[in-house]
XYZ file of C-alpha atoms in Angstrom:
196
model
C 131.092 196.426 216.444
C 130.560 192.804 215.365
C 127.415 194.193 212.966
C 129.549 196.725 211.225
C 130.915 193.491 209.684
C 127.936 191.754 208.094
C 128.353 190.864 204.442
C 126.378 192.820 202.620
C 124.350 190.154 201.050
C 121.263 189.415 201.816
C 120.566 193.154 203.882
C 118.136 195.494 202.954
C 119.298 197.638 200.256
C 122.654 195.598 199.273
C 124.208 196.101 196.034
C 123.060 192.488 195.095
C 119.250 193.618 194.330
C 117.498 191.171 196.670
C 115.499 193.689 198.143
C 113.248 195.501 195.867
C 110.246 197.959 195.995
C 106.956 198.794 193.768
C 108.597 200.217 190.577
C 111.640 197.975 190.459
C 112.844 196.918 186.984
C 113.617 193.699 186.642
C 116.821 191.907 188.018
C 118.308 189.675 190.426
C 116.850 188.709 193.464
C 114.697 185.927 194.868
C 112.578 184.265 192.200
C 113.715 186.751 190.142
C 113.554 185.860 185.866
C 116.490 187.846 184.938
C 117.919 185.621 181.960
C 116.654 187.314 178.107
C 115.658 184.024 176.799
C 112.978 183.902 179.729
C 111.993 187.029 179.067
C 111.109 186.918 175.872
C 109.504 183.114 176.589
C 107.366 184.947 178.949
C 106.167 187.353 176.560
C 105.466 184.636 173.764
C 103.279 183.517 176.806
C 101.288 186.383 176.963
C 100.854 187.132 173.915
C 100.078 183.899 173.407
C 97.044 183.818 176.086
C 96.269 186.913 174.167
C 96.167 185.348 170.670
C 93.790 181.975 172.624
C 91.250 184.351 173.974
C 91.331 186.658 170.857
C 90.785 182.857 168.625
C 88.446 181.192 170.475
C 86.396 184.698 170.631
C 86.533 184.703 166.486
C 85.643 181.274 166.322
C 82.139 182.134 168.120
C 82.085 185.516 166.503
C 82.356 183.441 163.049
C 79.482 181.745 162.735
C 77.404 184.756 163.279
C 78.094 187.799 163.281
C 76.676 187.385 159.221
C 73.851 185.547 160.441
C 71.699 186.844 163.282
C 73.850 189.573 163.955
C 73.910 190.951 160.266
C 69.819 191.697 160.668
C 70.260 192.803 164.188
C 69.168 195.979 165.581
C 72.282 197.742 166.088
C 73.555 200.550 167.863
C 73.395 204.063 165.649
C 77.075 204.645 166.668
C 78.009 201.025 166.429
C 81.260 200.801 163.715
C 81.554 198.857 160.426
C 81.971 195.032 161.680
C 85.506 195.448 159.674
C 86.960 197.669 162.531
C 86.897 195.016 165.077
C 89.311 192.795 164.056
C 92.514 195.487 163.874
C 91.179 197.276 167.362
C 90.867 193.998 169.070
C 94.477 192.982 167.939
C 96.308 196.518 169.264
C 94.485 196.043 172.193
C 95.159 192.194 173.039
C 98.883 192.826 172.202
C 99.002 196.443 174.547
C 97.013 194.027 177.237
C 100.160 190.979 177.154
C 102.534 193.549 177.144
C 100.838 195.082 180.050
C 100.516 191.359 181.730
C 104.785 190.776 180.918
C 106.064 194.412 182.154
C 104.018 193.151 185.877
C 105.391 189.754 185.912
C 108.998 190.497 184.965
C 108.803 193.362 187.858
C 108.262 191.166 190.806
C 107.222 194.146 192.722
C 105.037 194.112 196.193
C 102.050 193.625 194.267
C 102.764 192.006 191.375
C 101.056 188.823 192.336
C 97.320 190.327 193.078
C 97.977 192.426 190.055
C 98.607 189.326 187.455
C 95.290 187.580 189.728
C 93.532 190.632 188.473
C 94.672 190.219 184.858
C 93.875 186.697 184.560
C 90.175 187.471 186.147
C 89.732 189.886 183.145
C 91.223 187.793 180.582
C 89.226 185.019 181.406
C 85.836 187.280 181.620
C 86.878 188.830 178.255
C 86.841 185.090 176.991
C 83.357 184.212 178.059
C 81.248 187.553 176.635
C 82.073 186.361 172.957
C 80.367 182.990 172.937
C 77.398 184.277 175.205
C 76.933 187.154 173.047
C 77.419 185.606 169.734
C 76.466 181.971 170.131
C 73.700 181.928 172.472
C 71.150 184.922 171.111
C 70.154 181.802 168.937
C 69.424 179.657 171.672
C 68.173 181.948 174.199
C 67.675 185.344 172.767
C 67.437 188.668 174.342
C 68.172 186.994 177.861
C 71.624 185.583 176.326
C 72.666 189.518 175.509
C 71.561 190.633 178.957
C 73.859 187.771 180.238
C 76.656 188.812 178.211
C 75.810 192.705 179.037
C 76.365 191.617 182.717
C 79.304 189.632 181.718
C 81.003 192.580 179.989
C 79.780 194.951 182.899
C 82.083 192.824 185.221
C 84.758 192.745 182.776
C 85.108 197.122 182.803
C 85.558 196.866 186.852
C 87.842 193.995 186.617
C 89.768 195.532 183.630
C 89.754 198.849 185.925
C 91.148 197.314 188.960
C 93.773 195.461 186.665
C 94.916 199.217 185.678
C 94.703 200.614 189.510
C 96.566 197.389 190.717
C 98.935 197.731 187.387
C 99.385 202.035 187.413
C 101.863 201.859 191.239
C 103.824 198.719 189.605
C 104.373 200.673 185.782
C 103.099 203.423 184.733
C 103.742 202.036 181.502
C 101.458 198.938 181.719
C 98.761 201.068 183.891
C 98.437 203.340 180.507
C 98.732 200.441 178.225
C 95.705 198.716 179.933
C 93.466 202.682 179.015
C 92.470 201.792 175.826
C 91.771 198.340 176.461
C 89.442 199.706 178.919
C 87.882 202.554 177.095
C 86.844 199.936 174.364
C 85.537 197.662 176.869
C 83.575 200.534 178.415
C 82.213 201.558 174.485
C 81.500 198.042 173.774
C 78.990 197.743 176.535
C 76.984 200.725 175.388
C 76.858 198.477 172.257
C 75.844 195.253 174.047
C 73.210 197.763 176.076
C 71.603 198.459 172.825
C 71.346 195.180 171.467
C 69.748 193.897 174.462
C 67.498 196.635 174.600
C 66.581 196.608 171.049
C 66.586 192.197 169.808
């Protein structure tokens, strides 16, 4: 009879939100970032990451793609250099929103799913310079470095979108595009390492 009496914080399924599942919006419970200033301080972070990776990539992109790149042999479906820059900032602002709708879920899962993010983000970070900066230095063997590079970075950006899909279905689908471009952009790398 006694147990018929237990508060009901703290049990499985109380009112107060401690418990939650895969899929659970964000809310109270332990660790839990429920306050609106924190949320939106969390997506200034990711974007932010976003906006370092997407910076430090131009900065090696910079210096070259008018020099060694601009007489490159290039991929017959390859677009105008111009596109890159608006495709590249949808898809690094889709990809932190992504990152922010995991983290403020604190679902089973979360954490492996934002270890999976970070893997890709920091992958995504290294092709640029490798591809870019170090065909002068090394050439062909730096773009078959980089083509391995951005290989690695698909199947990481694919298991950030199975790990992300269960959590939301909403960050799963914003992470599709990222990953289609990543997939097309390796045909391009393919080409030039093929071809230079």
């Amino acid at each position: 009879m006694q147990a018929q009496h237990q508060p009901l914080e703290g049990r499985p399924g109380a009112p107060d939100g401690r418990v939650r599942g895969a899929g659970a919006g964000s809310g109270a419970g332990p660790g839990a970032h429920s306050g609106t200033g924190s949320q939106i301080v969390a997506l200034l972070l990711f974007l932010g990451a976003s906006a370092l990776v997407a910076g430090l990539g131009g900065l090696a992109t910079a210096r070259h793609v008018n020099g060694w790149y601009a007489t490159a042999d290039t991929a017959p479906w390859s677009p105008p250099n111009w596109v890159f820059g608006p495709v590249w900032t949808v898809l690094y602002t889709a990809m932190a929103v992504a990152g922010w709708l995991i983290w403020r879920s604190h679902a089973e899962g979360s954490k492996a799913a934002l270890t999976a993010y970070g893997v890709q983000l920091v992958l995504n970070l290294l092709w640029t310079p490798v591809f870019f900066a170090l065909y002068p230095v090394l050439g062909t063997p730096a773009l078959w470095i980089a083509f391995g590079i951005i290989v690695a970075l698909a199947v990481a950006v694919g298991v950030t979108v199975v790990l992300f899909g269960p959590i939301s279905r909403t960050a799963g689908l914003l992470m599709l595009p990222y990953l289609s471009w990543i997939v097309f952009a390796s045909s391009l790398n393919l080409w030039a390492a093929l071809h230079n």
